[in-house]
mmCIF file of N, CA and C in Angstrom:
data_model
loop_
_atom_site.group_PDB
_atom_site.id
_atom_site.type_symbol
_atom_site.label_atom_id
_atom_site.label_comp_id
_atom_site.label_asym_id
_atom_site.label_seq_id
_atom_site.Cartn_x
_atom_site.Cartn_y
_atom_site.Cartn_z
ATOM 1 N N GLN A 1 -163.841 49.699 15.204
ATOM 2 C CA GLN A 1 -164.803 48.609 15.371
ATOM 3 C C GLN A 1 -164.067 47.315 15.685
ATOM 4 N N VAL A 2 -164.623 46.553 16.612
ATOM 5 C CA VAL A 2 -164.048 45.273 17.005
ATOM 6 C C VAL A 2 -165.057 44.178 16.697
ATOM 7 N N GLU A 3 -164.622 43.172 16.003
ATOM 8 C CA GLU A 3 -165.472 42.003 15.783
ATOM 9 C C GLU A 3 -165.040 40.906 16.746
ATOM 10 N N LEU A 4 -166.022 40.226 17.294
ATOM 11 C CA LEU A 4 -165.768 39.129 18.221
ATOM 12 C C LEU A 4 -166.281 37.841 17.580
ATOM 13 N N VAL A 5 -165.443 36.844 17.566
ATOM 14 C CA VAL A 5 -165.814 35.578 16.946
ATOM 15 C C VAL A 5 -165.743 34.480 17.997
ATOM 16 N N GLU A 6 -166.902 33.847 18.231
ATOM 17 C CA GLU A 6 -166.981 32.775 19.220
ATOM 18 C C GLU A 6 -166.853 31.420 18.529
ATOM 19 N N SER A 7 -166.376 30.449 19.289
ATOM 20 C CA SER A 7 -166.324 29.074 18.799
ATOM 21 C C SER A 7 -166.382 28.127 19.986
ATOM 22 N N GLY A 8 -166.701 26.866 19.709
ATOM 23 C CA GLY A 8 -166.624 25.846 20.747
ATOM 24 C C GLY A 8 -167.945 25.361 21.299
ATOM 25 N N GLY A 9 -169.061 25.921 20.851
ATOM 26 C CA GLY A 9 -170.345 25.441 21.352
ATOM 27 C C GLY A 9 -170.634 24.042 20.831
ATOM 28 N N GLY A 10 -171.712 23.462 21.340
ATOM 29 C CA GLY A 10 -172.101 22.142 20.888
ATOM 30 C C GLY A 10 -173.081 21.503 21.844
ATOM 31 N N SER A 11 -173.250 20.202 21.688
ATOM 32 C CA SER A 11 -174.173 19.446 22.528
ATOM 33 C C SER A 11 -173.392 18.493 23.416
ATOM 34 N N VAL A 12 -173.845 18.359 24.649
ATOM 35 C CA VAL A 12 -173.168 17.497 25.613
ATOM 36 C C VAL A 12 -174.191 16.985 26.608
ATOM 37 N N GLN A 13 -173.908 15.865 27.215
ATOM 38 C CA GLN A 13 -174.786 15.344 28.256
ATOM 39 C C GLN A 13 -174.488 16.015 29.586
ATOM 40 N N ALA A 14 -175.470 16.007 30.462
ATOM 41 C CA ALA A 14 -175.295 16.583 31.792
ATOM 42 C C ALA A 14 -174.082 15.964 32.485
ATOM 43 N N GLY A 15 -173.307 16.818 33.139
ATOM 44 C CA GLY A 15 -172.085 16.378 33.778
ATOM 45 C C GLY A 15 -170.860 16.526 32.910
ATOM 46 N N GLY A 16 -171.060 16.796 31.639
ATOM 47 C CA GLY A 16 -169.953 16.916 30.703
ATOM 48 C C GLY A 16 -169.318 18.296 30.717
ATOM 49 N N SER A 17 -168.381 18.495 29.793
ATOM 50 C CA SER A 17 -167.613 19.739 29.715
ATOM 51 C C SER A 17 -167.586 20.270 28.295
ATOM 52 N N LEU A 18 -167.467 21.590 28.186
ATOM 53 C CA LEU A 18 -167.277 22.259 26.913
ATOM 54 C C LEU A 18 -166.350 23.442 27.132
ATOM 55 N N ARG A 19 -165.676 23.840 26.048
ATOM 56 C CA ARG A 19 -164.753 24.974 26.110
ATOM 57 C C ARG A 19 -165.139 25.962 25.019
ATOM 58 N N LEU A 20 -165.441 27.182 25.412
ATOM 59 C CA LEU A 20 -165.783 28.238 24.461
ATOM 60 C C LEU A 20 -164.611 29.197 24.324
ATOM 61 N N SER A 21 -164.411 29.674 23.103
ATOM 62 C CA SER A 21 -163.358 30.662 22.852
ATOM 63 C C SER A 21 -163.944 31.864 22.136
ATOM 64 N N CYS A 22 -163.349 33.019 22.386
ATOM 65 C CA CYS A 22 -163.764 34.256 21.729
ATOM 66 C C CYS A 22 -162.508 35.034 21.381
ATOM 67 N N VAL A 23 -162.392 35.425 20.121
ATOM 68 C CA VAL A 23 -161.223 36.163 19.664
ATOM 69 C C VAL A 23 -161.660 37.510 19.115
ATOM 70 N N ALA A 24 -160.967 38.559 19.531
ATOM 71 C CA ALA A 24 -161.230 39.899 19.015
ATOM 72 C C ALA A 24 -160.445 40.106 17.724
ATOM 73 N N SER A 25 -161.045 40.861 16.811
ATOM 74 C CA SER A 25 -160.440 41.042 15.479
ATOM 75 C C SER A 25 -159.241 41.975 15.472
ATOM 76 N N ARG A 26 -159.108 42.782 16.532
ATOM 77 C CA ARG A 26 -157.964 43.686 16.610
ATOM 78 C C ARG A 26 -157.636 43.929 18.073
ATOM 79 N N PRO A 27 -156.454 44.436 18.362
ATOM 80 C CA PRO A 27 -156.082 44.698 19.755
ATOM 81 C C PRO A 27 -157.040 45.695 20.415
ATOM 82 N N ILE A 28 -157.293 45.456 21.694
ATOM 83 C CA ILE A 28 -158.152 46.325 22.481
ATOM 84 C C ILE A 28 -157.290 47.013 23.530
ATOM 85 N N SER A 29 -157.414 48.321 23.599
ATOM 86 C CA SER A 29 -156.599 49.077 24.563
ATOM 87 C C SER A 29 -157.112 48.853 25.979
ATOM 88 N N ARG A 30 -156.170 48.743 26.881
ATOM 89 C CA ARG A 30 -156.533 48.567 28.289
ATOM 90 C C ARG A 30 -156.869 49.913 28.901
ATOM 91 N N PRO A 31 -157.814 49.932 29.862
ATOM 92 C CA PRO A 31 -158.492 48.794 30.479
ATOM 93 C C PRO A 31 -159.711 48.355 29.667
ATOM 94 N N TYR A 32 -160.015 47.083 29.727
ATOM 95 C CA TYR A 32 -161.179 46.548 29.055
ATOM 96 C C TYR A 32 -161.581 45.237 29.718
ATOM 97 N N CYS A 33 -162.765 44.799 29.388
ATOM 98 C CA CYS A 33 -163.257 43.500 29.829
ATOM 99 C C CYS A 33 -163.719 42.711 28.614
ATOM 100 N N MET A 34 -163.668 41.423 28.751
ATOM 101 C CA MET A 34 -164.359 40.535 27.815
ATOM 102 C C MET A 34 -165.176 39.580 28.668
ATOM 103 N N ALA A 35 -166.402 39.372 28.268
ATOM 104 C CA ALA A 35 -167.315 38.607 29.109
ATOM 105 C C ALA A 35 -168.138 37.641 28.272
ATOM 106 N N TRP A 36 -168.677 36.656 28.955
ATOM 107 C CA TRP A 36 -169.636 35.724 28.368
ATOM 108 C C TRP A 36 -171.009 35.998 28.960
ATOM 109 N N PHE A 37 -171.961 36.097 28.084
ATOM 110 C CA PHE A 37 -173.361 36.183 28.459
ATOM 111 C C PHE A 37 -174.081 34.995 27.832
ATOM 112 N N ARG A 38 -175.273 34.724 28.323
ATOM 113 C CA ARG A 38 -176.071 33.671 27.700
ATOM 114 C C ARG A 38 -177.538 34.060 27.718
ATOM 115 N N GLN A 39 -178.252 33.490 26.770
ATOM 116 C CA GLN A 39 -179.675 33.773 26.675
ATOM 117 C C GLN A 39 -180.402 32.509 26.254
ATOM 118 N N ALA A 40 -181.283 32.053 27.124
ATOM 119 C CA ALA A 40 -182.127 30.899 26.829
ATOM 120 C C ALA A 40 -183.442 31.399 26.226
ATOM 121 N N PRO A 41 -184.124 30.568 25.473
ATOM 122 C CA PRO A 41 -185.401 30.982 24.863
ATOM 123 C C PRO A 41 -186.376 31.513 25.902
ATOM 124 N N GLY A 42 -186.921 32.683 25.637
ATOM 125 C CA GLY A 42 -187.906 33.267 26.529
ATOM 126 C C GLY A 42 -187.335 33.931 27.761
ATOM 127 N N LYS A 43 -186.025 33.981 27.865
ATOM 128 C CA LYS A 43 -185.400 34.581 29.039
ATOM 129 C C LYS A 43 -184.518 35.757 28.639
ATOM 130 N N GLU A 44 -184.181 36.586 29.630
ATOM 131 C CA GLU A 44 -183.311 37.716 29.368
ATOM 132 C C GLU A 44 -181.855 37.263 29.276
ATOM 133 N N ARG A 45 -181.080 38.055 28.583
ATOM 134 C CA ARG A 45 -179.650 37.772 28.515
ATOM 135 C C ARG A 45 -179.026 38.027 29.885
ATOM 136 N N GLU A 46 -178.173 37.100 30.317
ATOM 137 C CA GLU A 46 -177.568 37.213 31.644
ATOM 138 C C GLU A 46 -176.059 37.025 31.567
ATOM 139 N N GLY A 47 -175.366 37.679 32.472
ATOM 140 C CA GLY A 47 -173.921 37.532 32.525
ATOM 141 C C GLY A 47 -173.525 36.197 33.112
ATOM 142 N N VAL A 48 -172.508 35.598 32.540
ATOM 143 C CA VAL A 48 -171.998 34.303 33.002
ATOM 144 C C VAL A 48 -170.658 34.498 33.713
ATOM 145 N N ALA A 49 -169.732 35.146 33.036
ATOM 146 C CA ALA A 49 -168.403 35.348 33.605
ATOM 147 C C ALA A 49 -167.721 36.492 32.878
ATOM 148 N N VAL A 50 -166.836 37.171 33.576
ATOM 149 C CA VAL A 50 -166.105 38.283 32.974
ATOM 150 C C VAL A 50 -164.622 38.149 33.270
ATOM 151 N N GLY A 51 -163.807 38.439 32.260
ATOM 152 C CA GLY A 51 -162.368 38.541 32.435
ATOM 153 C C GLY A 51 -161.966 39.995 32.255
ATOM 154 N N ARG A 52 -161.045 40.462 33.077
ATOM 155 C CA ARG A 52 -160.668 41.873 33.068
ATOM 156 C C ARG A 52 -159.187 42.018 32.749
ATOM 157 N N SER A 53 -158.859 43.043 31.956
ATOM 158 C CA SER A 53 -157.465 43.237 31.555
ATOM 159 C C SER A 53 -156.565 43.556 32.742
ATOM 160 N N ASP A 54 -157.114 44.207 33.734
ATOM 161 C CA ASP A 54 -156.308 44.636 34.884
ATOM 162 C C ASP A 54 -156.990 44.293 36.195
ATOM 163 N N GLY A 55 -157.611 43.153 36.239
ATOM 164 C CA GLY A 55 -158.310 42.773 37.450
ATOM 165 C C GLY A 55 -158.659 41.302 37.454
ATOM 166 N N THR A 56 -159.418 40.923 38.446
ATOM 167 C CA THR A 56 -159.769 39.523 38.627
ATOM 168 C C THR A 56 -161.090 39.195 37.935
ATOM 169 N N PRO A 57 -161.307 37.950 37.595
ATOM 170 C CA PRO A 57 -162.569 37.558 36.969
ATOM 171 C C PRO A 57 -163.711 37.536 37.970
ATOM 172 N N ASN A 58 -164.915 37.527 37.438
ATOM 173 C CA ASN A 58 -166.109 37.376 38.263
ATOM 174 C C ASN A 58 -167.053 36.388 37.587
ATOM 175 N N TYR A 59 -167.896 35.777 38.397
ATOM 176 C CA TYR A 59 -168.804 34.769 37.878
ATOM 177 C C TYR A 59 -170.216 34.988 38.408
ATOM 178 N N ALA A 60 -171.178 34.561 37.615
ATOM 179 C CA ALA A 60 -172.535 34.489 38.120
ATOM 180 C C ALA A 60 -172.599 33.393 39.179
ATOM 181 N N ASP A 61 -173.445 33.566 40.170
ATOM 182 C CA ASP A 61 -173.557 32.565 41.238
ATOM 183 C C ASP A 61 -173.908 31.189 40.675
ATOM 184 N N SER A 62 -174.693 31.176 39.624
ATOM 185 C CA SER A 62 -175.172 29.908 39.065
ATOM 186 C C SER A 62 -174.072 29.062 38.433
ATOM 187 N N VAL A 63 -172.921 29.673 38.125
ATOM 188 C CA VAL A 63 -171.843 28.919 37.468
ATOM 189 C C VAL A 63 -170.571 28.887 38.302
ATOM 190 N N SER A 64 -170.535 29.619 39.393
ATOM 191 C CA SER A 64 -169.336 29.673 40.229
ATOM 192 C C SER A 64 -168.965 28.275 40.714
ATOM 193 N N GLY A 65 -167.700 27.943 40.547
ATOM 194 C CA GLY A 65 -167.219 26.627 40.948
ATOM 195 C C GLY A 65 -167.300 25.590 39.840
ATOM 196 N N ARG A 66 -168.025 25.895 38.776
ATOM 197 C CA ARG A 66 -168.143 24.959 37.645
ATOM 198 C C ARG A 66 -167.485 25.507 36.383
ATOM 199 N N PHE A 67 -167.510 26.806 36.230
ATOM 200 C CA PHE A 67 -166.945 27.459 35.047
ATOM 201 C C PHE A 67 -165.677 28.221 35.438
ATOM 202 N N ALA A 68 -164.760 28.310 34.486
ATOM 203 C CA ALA A 68 -163.540 29.089 34.696
ATOM 204 C C ALA A 68 -163.271 29.917 33.449
ATOM 205 N N VAL A 69 -163.008 31.210 33.643
ATOM 206 C CA VAL A 69 -162.760 32.103 32.515
ATOM 207 C C VAL A 69 -161.318 32.580 32.552
ATOM 208 N N SER A 70 -160.725 32.698 31.387
ATOM 209 C CA SER A 70 -159.367 33.223 31.308
ATOM 210 C C SER A 70 -159.257 34.191 30.142
ATOM 211 N N LEU A 71 -158.561 35.294 30.390
ATOM 212 C CA LEU A 71 -158.399 36.336 29.385
ATOM 213 C C LEU A 71 -156.920 36.464 29.042
ATOM 214 N N ASP A 72 -156.623 36.343 27.766
ATOM 215 C CA ASP A 72 -155.267 36.517 27.273
ATOM 216 C C ASP A 72 -155.157 37.925 26.707
ATOM 217 N N ASN A 73 -154.477 38.815 27.436
ATOM 218 C CA ASN A 73 -154.374 40.213 27.009
ATOM 219 C C ASN A 73 -153.525 40.382 25.754
ATOM 220 N N THR A 74 -152.597 39.482 25.553
ATOM 221 C CA THR A 74 -151.714 39.601 24.391
ATOM 222 C C THR A 74 -152.483 39.377 23.090
ATOM 223 N N ASN A 75 -153.356 38.385 23.117
ATOM 224 C CA ASN A 75 -154.104 38.024 21.911
ATOM 225 C C ASN A 75 -155.565 38.429 21.963
ATOM 226 N N ASN A 76 -155.967 39.120 23.043
ATOM 227 C CA ASN A 76 -157.374 39.516 23.193
ATOM 228 C C ASN A 76 -158.301 38.331 22.955
ATOM 229 N N THR A 77 -158.007 37.259 23.660
ATOM 230 C CA THR A 77 -158.782 36.022 23.554
ATOM 231 C C THR A 77 -159.363 35.674 24.911
ATOM 232 N N LEU A 78 -160.631 35.309 24.913
ATOM 233 C CA LEU A 78 -161.327 34.925 26.137
ATOM 234 C C LEU A 78 -161.750 33.467 26.016
ATOM 235 N N VAL A 79 -161.431 32.687 27.020
ATOM 236 C CA VAL A 79 -161.796 31.270 27.017
ATOM 237 C C VAL A 79 -162.676 30.986 28.223
ATOM 238 N N LEU A 80 -163.743 30.229 28.000
ATOM 239 C CA LEU A 80 -164.620 29.796 29.085
ATOM 240 C C LEU A 80 -164.597 28.278 29.134
ATOM 241 N N GLN A 81 -164.056 27.736 30.198
ATOM 242 C CA GLN A 81 -164.065 26.283 30.415
ATOM 243 C C GLN A 81 -165.261 25.953 31.285
ATOM 244 N N MET A 82 -166.170 25.159 30.733
ATOM 245 C CA MET A 82 -167.404 24.822 31.436
ATOM 246 C C MET A 82 -167.367 23.350 31.826
ATOM 247 N N SER A 83 -167.563 23.079 33.092
ATOM 248 C CA SER A 83 -167.560 21.714 33.594
ATOM 249 C C SER A 83 -168.845 21.458 34.371
ATOM 250 N N SER A 84 -169.103 20.185 34.628
ATOM 251 C CA SER A 84 -170.303 19.788 35.377
ATOM 252 C C SER A 84 -171.545 20.477 34.823
ATOM 253 N N LEU A 85 -171.681 20.432 33.524
ATOM 254 C CA LEU A 85 -172.770 21.137 32.864
ATOM 255 C C LEU A 85 -174.120 20.555 33.242
ATOM 256 N N LYS A 86 -175.095 21.443 33.312
ATOM 257 C CA LYS A 86 -176.455 21.074 33.684
ATOM 258 C C LYS A 86 -177.402 21.452 32.535
ATOM 259 N N PRO A 87 -178.546 20.814 32.464
ATOM 260 C CA PRO A 87 -179.517 21.184 31.413
ATOM 261 C C PRO A 87 -179.876 22.663 31.441
ATOM 262 N N GLU A 88 -179.878 23.262 32.623
ATOM 263 C CA GLU A 88 -180.218 24.686 32.719
ATOM 264 C C GLU A 88 -179.121 25.602 32.181
ATOM 265 N N ASP A 89 -177.981 25.048 31.823
ATOM 266 C CA ASP A 89 -176.937 25.838 31.164
ATOM 267 C C ASP A 89 -177.193 25.973 29.661
ATOM 268 N N THR A 90 -178.190 25.283 29.172
ATOM 269 C CA THR A 90 -178.523 25.354 27.752
ATOM 270 C C THR A 90 -178.941 26.764 27.371
ATOM 271 N N ALA A 91 -178.271 27.331 26.372
ATOM 272 C CA ALA A 91 -178.532 28.705 25.944
ATOM 273 C C ALA A 91 -177.633 29.032 24.762
ATOM 274 N N MET A 92 -177.907 30.183 24.167
ATOM 275 C CA MET A 92 -176.973 30.768 23.228
ATOM 276 C C MET A 92 -175.987 31.589 24.052
ATOM 277 N N TYR A 93 -174.712 31.354 23.836
ATOM 278 C CA TYR A 93 -173.675 32.050 24.586
ATOM 279 C C TYR A 93 -173.049 33.121 23.701
ATOM 280 N N TYR A 94 -172.959 34.336 24.256
ATOM 281 C CA TYR A 94 -172.436 35.477 23.529
ATOM 282 C C TYR A 94 -171.186 36.016 24.209
ATOM 283 N N CYS A 95 -170.227 36.375 23.396
ATOM 284 C CA CYS A 95 -169.036 37.066 23.878
ATOM 285 C C CYS A 95 -169.258 38.568 23.728
ATOM 286 N N ALA A 96 -168.754 39.332 24.690
ATOM 287 C CA ALA A 96 -168.894 40.783 24.643
ATOM 288 C C ALA A 96 -167.604 41.436 25.116
ATOM 289 N N ALA A 97 -167.333 42.614 24.600
ATOM 290 C CA ALA A 97 -166.166 43.383 25.017
ATOM 291 C C ALA A 97 -166.614 44.758 25.486
ATOM 292 N N GLY A 98 -166.125 45.153 26.646
ATOM 293 C CA GLY A 98 -166.443 46.452 27.202
ATOM 294 C C GLY A 98 -165.190 47.280 27.367
ATOM 295 N N LEU A 99 -165.233 48.521 26.928
ATOM 296 C CA LEU A 99 -164.071 49.406 27.009
ATOM 297 C C LEU A 99 -164.155 50.265 28.262
ATOM 298 N N GLY A 100 -162.990 50.528 28.844
ATOM 299 C CA GLY A 100 -162.965 51.382 30.014
ATOM 300 C C GLY A 100 -163.157 50.619 31.312
ATOM 301 N N TRP A 101 -163.513 51.359 32.370
ATOM 302 C CA TRP A 101 -163.547 50.798 33.714
ATOM 303 C C TRP A 101 -164.935 50.341 34.180
ATOM 304 N N ASP A 102 -165.983 50.686 33.442
ATOM 305 C CA ASP A 102 -167.336 50.381 33.930
ATOM 306 C C ASP A 102 -167.524 48.910 34.252
ATOM 307 N N CYS A 103 -166.996 48.043 33.393
ATOM 308 C CA CYS A 103 -167.197 46.614 33.580
ATOM 309 C C CYS A 103 -166.352 46.045 34.724
ATOM 310 N N PHE A 104 -165.530 46.870 35.338
ATOM 311 C CA PHE A 104 -164.757 46.431 36.499
ATOM 312 C C PHE A 104 -165.574 46.524 37.782
ATOM 313 N N LEU A 105 -166.728 47.156 37.701
ATOM 314 C CA LEU A 105 -167.586 47.302 38.863
ATOM 315 C C LEU A 105 -168.246 45.973 39.209
ATOM 316 N N THR A 106 -168.854 45.916 40.374
ATOM 317 C CA THR A 106 -169.576 44.706 40.762
ATOM 318 C C THR A 106 -170.783 44.481 39.847
ATOM 319 N N SER A 107 -171.221 45.551 39.176
ATOM 320 C CA SER A 107 -172.341 45.444 38.238
ATOM 321 C C SER A 107 -171.850 45.069 36.853
ATOM 322 N N TRP A 108 -170.851 44.214 36.776
ATOM 323 C CA TRP A 108 -170.211 43.881 35.513
ATOM 324 C C TRP A 108 -171.173 43.286 34.492
ATOM 325 N N ALA A 109 -172.272 42.715 34.923
ATOM 326 C CA ALA A 109 -173.188 42.029 34.002
ATOM 327 C C ALA A 109 -174.209 42.951 33.353
ATOM 328 N N TYR A 110 -174.137 44.239 33.609
ATOM 329 C CA TYR A 110 -175.049 45.160 32.932
ATOM 330 C C TYR A 110 -174.700 45.203 31.449
ATOM 331 N N LEU A 111 -175.681 44.980 30.605
ATOM 332 C CA LEU A 111 -175.430 44.931 29.166
ATOM 333 C C LEU A 111 -174.854 46.250 28.649
ATOM 334 N N ARG A 112 -175.220 47.341 29.275
ATOM 335 C CA ARG A 112 -174.823 48.641 28.731
ATOM 336 C C ARG A 112 -173.325 48.914 28.889
ATOM 337 N N TRP A 113 -172.633 48.114 29.694
ATOM 338 C CA TRP A 113 -171.196 48.329 29.825
ATOM 339 C C TRP A 113 -170.427 47.812 28.609
ATOM 340 N N TYR A 114 -171.083 47.092 27.722
ATOM 341 C CA TYR A 114 -170.382 46.382 26.656
ATOM 342 C C TYR A 114 -170.638 47.021 25.298
ATOM 343 N N ASN A 115 -169.527 47.255 24.585
ATOM 344 C CA ASN A 115 -169.575 47.992 23.338
ATOM 345 C C ASN A 115 -169.694 47.089 22.115
ATOM 346 N N TYR A 116 -169.195 45.867 22.235
ATOM 347 C CA TYR A 116 -169.158 44.968 21.077
ATOM 348 C C TYR A 116 -169.671 43.594 21.483
ATOM 349 N N TRP A 117 -170.346 42.960 20.551
ATOM 350 C CA TRP A 117 -170.940 41.646 20.798
ATOM 351 C C TRP A 117 -170.657 40.700 19.637
ATOM 352 N N GLY A 118 -170.477 39.431 19.987
ATOM 353 C CA GLY A 118 -170.343 38.408 18.968
ATOM 354 C C GLY A 118 -171.710 37.900 18.530
ATOM 355 N N GLN A 119 -171.696 36.982 17.580
ATOM 356 C CA GLN A 119 -172.932 36.447 17.024
ATOM 357 C C GLN A 119 -173.530 35.329 17.871
ATOM 358 N N GLY A 120 -172.747 34.756 18.736
ATOM 359 C CA GLY A 120 -173.243 33.719 19.621
ATOM 360 C C GLY A 120 -172.892 32.313 19.169
ATOM 361 N N THR A 121 -172.820 31.421 20.137
ATOM 362 C CA THR A 121 -172.596 30.002 19.874
ATOM 363 C C THR A 121 -173.522 29.203 20.793
ATOM 364 N N GLN A 122 -174.169 28.192 20.237
ATOM 365 C CA GLN A 122 -175.184 27.445 20.986
ATOM 366 C C GLN A 122 -174.547 26.371 21.862
ATOM 367 N N VAL A 123 -175.023 26.302 23.088
ATOM 368 C CA VAL A 123 -174.644 25.233 24.016
ATOM 369 C C VAL A 123 -175.924 24.511 24.423
ATOM 370 N N THR A 124 -175.937 23.207 24.226
ATOM 371 C CA THR A 124 -177.107 22.404 24.582
ATOM 372 C C THR A 124 -176.665 21.269 25.493
ATOM 373 N N VAL A 125 -177.292 21.183 26.660
ATOM 374 C CA VAL A 125 -176.965 20.154 27.637
ATOM 375 C C VAL A 125 -178.206 19.287 27.836
ATOM 376 N N SER A 126 -178.062 18.010 27.565
ATOM 377 C CA SER A 126 -179.186 17.096 27.687
ATOM 378 C C SER A 126 -179.081 16.301 28.987
ATOM 379 N N SER A 127 -180.234 15.956 29.527
ATOM 380 C CA SER A 127 -180.261 15.223 30.805
ATOM 381 C C SER A 127 -180.179 13.722 30.589
#
């Protein structure tokens, strides 16, 4: 079992920046992915960005160019740097870890590829 612990959420004005971190409780064997998802009230959970142990990151179109994800394979830590934040980025952000190669596909945002989930951290962007 892997526990994922997120940190770094908070409130910020539009145009501001926030940095989210996610740490796994134990080493994860490669290949694997760690990803950020978010869920706003009344909406479905959606993929934001994914970091891959043996591949390149991917981003949702809505955050491409504003968010940057980095995965540290040594410490199994995922960081999401969010810039130029918009009110529509307001959501609960969840970290997830997926084992194996499924999450390396272009369909990386499918929830079923992920085996472990964190409790979430709230991000609120005011206009």
